C-alpha positions as CSV (number, residue, x, y, z in Angstrom):
1,M,14.8,181.7,18.3
2,N,12.6,184.7,17.2
3,K,11.0,187.3,19.4
4,R,7.9,185.1,19.9
5,G,10.1,182.5,21.6
6,E,9.5,180.0,18.9
7,S,12.4,177.9,17.7
8,I,12.2,177.4,14.0
9,T,13.3,174.1,12.4
10,I,13.1,173.9,8.6
11,G,12.2,170.6,7.0
12,V,12.7,169.9,3.3
13,L,11.2,167.2,1.3
14,G,13.7,167.1,-1.5
15,G,15.2,164.7,-4.1
16,M,13.0,166.1,-6.9
17,G,15.8,166.3,-8.1
18,T,18.9,166.0,-6.1
19,Y,20.8,168.9,-7.7
20,A,17.8,171.1,-7.0
21,T,17.9,170.1,-3.3
22,I,21.6,170.9,-3.2
23,H,20.8,174.3,-4.7
24,L,18.2,174.9,-2.0
25,F,20.7,174.1,0.7
26,N,23.2,176.5,-0.8
27,Q,20.5,179.2,-0.9
28,Y,19.8,178.5,2.8
29,A,23.4,178.9,3.7
30,R,23.7,182.2,1.9
31,L,20.4,183.6,3.1
32,F,20.9,182.8,6.8
33,V,24.1,184.7,7.2
34,A,25.8,183.8,10.5
35,N,29.1,184.4,12.3
36,K,28.6,181.1,14.2
37,E,26.8,178.0,12.9
38,W,24.3,178.0,15.8
39,E,23.0,181.3,14.7
40,R,21.2,179.6,11.8
41,P,18.0,177.6,12.2
42,R,18.2,173.8,12.1
43,I,17.4,172.3,8.7
44,I,16.5,168.6,8.1
45,I,16.5,167.4,4.5
46,D,14.9,164.2,3.2
47,N,16.4,163.7,-0.2
48,R,13.8,161.2,-1.2
49,C,14.9,160.8,-4.8
50,T,13.3,157.3,-5.1
51,M,9.7,158.7,-5.4
52,P,7.7,158.3,-8.6
53,S,7.5,161.1,-11.1
54,R,5.2,163.9,-10.0
55,V,4.5,165.0,-13.6
56,K,3.4,161.4,-14.6
57,A,1.4,161.1,-11.5
58,Y,-0.6,164.2,-12.3
59,L,-0.9,163.8,-16.1
60,E,-1.3,160.1,-16.4
61,G,-2.1,158.9,-12.9
62,D,1.1,156.7,-12.8
63,D,1.9,155.6,-9.3
64,K,-0.2,158.5,-7.9
65,D,-1.2,156.7,-4.8
66,K,2.4,155.5,-4.1
67,L,3.6,159.1,-4.6
68,I,1.1,160.5,-2.1
69,I,1.9,157.8,0.4
70,E,5.7,158.4,0.2
71,M,5.4,162.2,0.3
72,S,3.1,162.0,3.3
73,E,5.5,159.6,5.1
74,S,8.4,162.0,4.6
75,I,6.4,165.0,5.8
76,D,5.2,163.1,8.8
77,N,8.7,162.1,9.6
78,L,9.9,165.7,9.3
79,I,7.2,166.8,11.7
80,R,8.1,164.1,14.1
81,S,11.7,165.3,14.0
82,G,10.6,168.7,15.1
83,C,10.2,170.6,11.8
84,N,7.7,173.4,11.9
85,R,8.4,175.1,8.6
86,I,8.3,172.5,5.8
87,I,9.2,173.1,2.2
88,I,8.4,170.7,-0.6
89,D,11.2,171.3,-3.1
90,C,9.1,170.6,-6.2
91,N,6.5,172.8,-7.8
92,T,4.5,170.0,-9.4
93,A,4.3,168.2,-6.1
94,H,2.3,171.1,-4.7
95,L,-0.7,169.7,-6.7
96,F,-0.9,166.9,-4.2
97,I,-0.9,169.0,-1.0
98,P,-4.7,168.4,-0.4
99,D,-4.0,164.6,-0.5
100,I,-1.1,165.0,1.9
101,Y,-3.3,167.0,4.3
102,S,-5.8,164.2,4.3
103,K,-3.1,161.7,5.4
104,V,-1.2,164.1,7.6
105,P,-3.6,166.7,9.0
106,K,-1.0,168.2,11.3
107,A,1.0,169.3,8.2
108,E,-1.6,172.0,7.5
109,G,-0.2,175.2,8.8
110,L,3.4,173.8,8.8
111,L,3.9,173.5,5.0
112,V,5.0,176.8,3.5
113,N,3.4,176.8,0.0
114,I,6.1,178.1,-2.4
115,I,3.4,179.0,-5.0
116,D,1.4,181.2,-2.6
117,T,4.6,182.8,-1.4
118,L,5.7,183.6,-5.0
119,V,2.4,185.1,-5.9
120,D,2.3,187.3,-2.7
121,E,5.7,188.6,-3.8
122,L,4.5,189.4,-7.3
123,S,1.5,191.3,-5.8
124,A,3.8,193.2,-3.4
125,D,6.0,194.2,-6.4
126,R,2.9,195.2,-8.4
127,I,3.8,192.9,-11.2
128,S,0.8,192.8,-13.7
129,R,2.1,190.3,-16.2
130,I,4.7,187.5,-16.0
131,N,6.1,184.6,-18.0
132,L,6.0,181.1,-16.5
133,L,8.6,178.4,-17.1
134,A,7.7,175.0,-15.5
135,S,7.2,171.4,-16.2
136,E,4.2,170.3,-18.3
137,G,2.4,169.0,-15.2
138,T,2.7,172.4,-13.5
139,I,1.7,174.3,-16.6
140,D,-1.3,172.1,-17.5
141,S,-2.6,172.1,-13.9
142,K,-2.8,175.9,-14.1
143,I,-1.7,176.1,-10.5
144,Y,0.3,179.2,-11.1
145,Q,-2.0,180.8,-13.6
146,K,-5.0,180.5,-11.2
147,A,-3.0,181.8,-8.2
148,C,-1.8,184.8,-10.3
149,E,-5.3,185.4,-11.6
150,N,-6.6,185.6,-8.1
151,K,-4.2,188.5,-7.5
152,G,-5.1,190.2,-10.9
153,I,-1.8,189.1,-12.5
154,I,-1.6,187.7,-16.0
155,C,0.6,184.6,-16.1
156,N,1.6,183.6,-19.6
157,A,2.6,179.9,-19.9
158,P,4.6,178.3,-22.7
159,C,2.7,176.7,-25.6
160,K,2.7,172.9,-25.9
161,E,5.4,173.1,-28.7
162,E,7.8,174.6,-26.1
163,Y,7.2,171.8,-23.5
164,I,10.0,169.7,-25.1
165,L,12.5,172.6,-24.8
166,I,11.7,173.1,-21.1
167,R,11.9,169.3,-20.5
168,K,15.4,169.2,-22.1
169,C,16.5,172.1,-19.9
170,I,15.2,170.4,-16.8
171,E,16.7,167.0,-17.7
172,A,20.1,168.7,-18.4
173,V,20.2,169.8,-14.7
174,K,19.1,166.4,-13.4
175,R,21.9,164.8,-15.4
176,D,24.3,167.7,-14.6
177,E,25.1,167.9,-18.3
178,Y,25.1,171.2,-20.1
179,S,25.7,172.3,-23.7
180,N,25.5,175.3,-25.9
181,E,22.1,173.9,-27.1
182,I,20.7,174.0,-23.6
183,Q,22.0,177.5,-23.0
184,D,20.3,178.7,-26.2
185,M,17.1,177.0,-25.3
186,F,17.0,178.4,-21.8
187,L,17.8,182.0,-23.0
188,E,15.2,181.8,-25.7
189,L,12.6,180.7,-23.1
190,I,13.5,183.2,-20.4
191,H,13.5,186.2,-22.7
192,K,9.8,185.8,-23.7
193,D,8.9,188.6,-21.3
194,T,10.5,191.1,-18.9
195,S,9.6,189.1,-15.8
196,C,9.8,185.3,-15.3
197,I,8.8,182.7,-12.8
198,L,11.2,179.8,-12.5
199,G,8.5,177.3,-11.8
200,C,10.6,174.2,-11.6
201,T,13.3,173.7,-9.0
202,E,15.9,172.8,-11.6
203,L,15.5,176.1,-13.5
204,P,17.2,178.4,-10.9
205,I,20.4,176.3,-11.4
206,L,20.3,177.1,-15.1
207,Y,19.6,180.7,-14.3
208,D,22.7,180.8,-12.0
209,R,24.8,179.5,-14.9
210,Y,23.5,182.0,-17.5
211,K,22.3,185.0,-15.4
212,S,24.9,187.3,-16.9
213,M,22.9,187.0,-20.1
214,C,19.6,187.5,-18.4
215,D,20.1,191.0,-16.8
216,D,17.1,192.4,-18.6
217,V,14.7,189.9,-17.1
218,R,13.3,190.2,-13.6
219,I,13.5,186.7,-12.1
220,Y,11.3,185.1,-9.4
221,D,12.5,181.9,-7.8
222,P,9.8,180.4,-5.5
223,I,12.2,178.5,-3.3
224,Y,14.5,181.5,-2.8
225,L,11.5,183.6,-1.8
226,T,10.2,180.9,0.5
227,L,13.5,180.7,2.3
228,K,13.6,184.5,2.5
229,K,10.1,184.5,4.1
230,I,11.3,181.9,6.7
231,R,14.4,184.0,7.4
232,H,12.2,187.0,8.1
233,E,10.3,185.0,10.6
234,F,13.5,183.6,12.1
235,R,15.0,187.1,12.5
236,E,11.8,188.6,14.1
């Protein structure tokens, strides 16, 4: 319980994908250091891996209504369970937040937007230019580019020819299958600039595997920064 007397309970809409959700939980355990388990905030995770593709819903409209209904149901359930800091563990899914608010108005103010959190951190660090790695849906939506632009930050996105490389990296994590080819692809992509946004929740897992070869790149992980923001509130 923080100094305001507010008990924080974290809710996570995960399963997009499952290994990314496991990675989030590991980050939570490391960030909320505790001598006793009850010194950490409660966390409730809905690993709803059965939802339609967020990328296809945005780019092609495939099962968009179904996706919004399912995301809204999960978030409503998390709120009903007492969660007052909610994380959507998927960058592309943030494109549908206005639709979620229309179905679950009480979610507004409880959702912690990982993109806004990331851009606030870039601004605080006085980053003027950064490279973005993300799914094609997130890139094409320009959700990061516009948020960065609002803070006077240049956000350089991959060209369309590089989309397939990023997709292969993301799918490797989803399948938990790695190779020298994946390593080389990831390192080539991440070294395009001196700072990089890991704008897909699978990419921090790759970074953890290969970070000894990325020492010269300043990495920004939106999920990690969001958990750190919640930890700050929790410790107040």
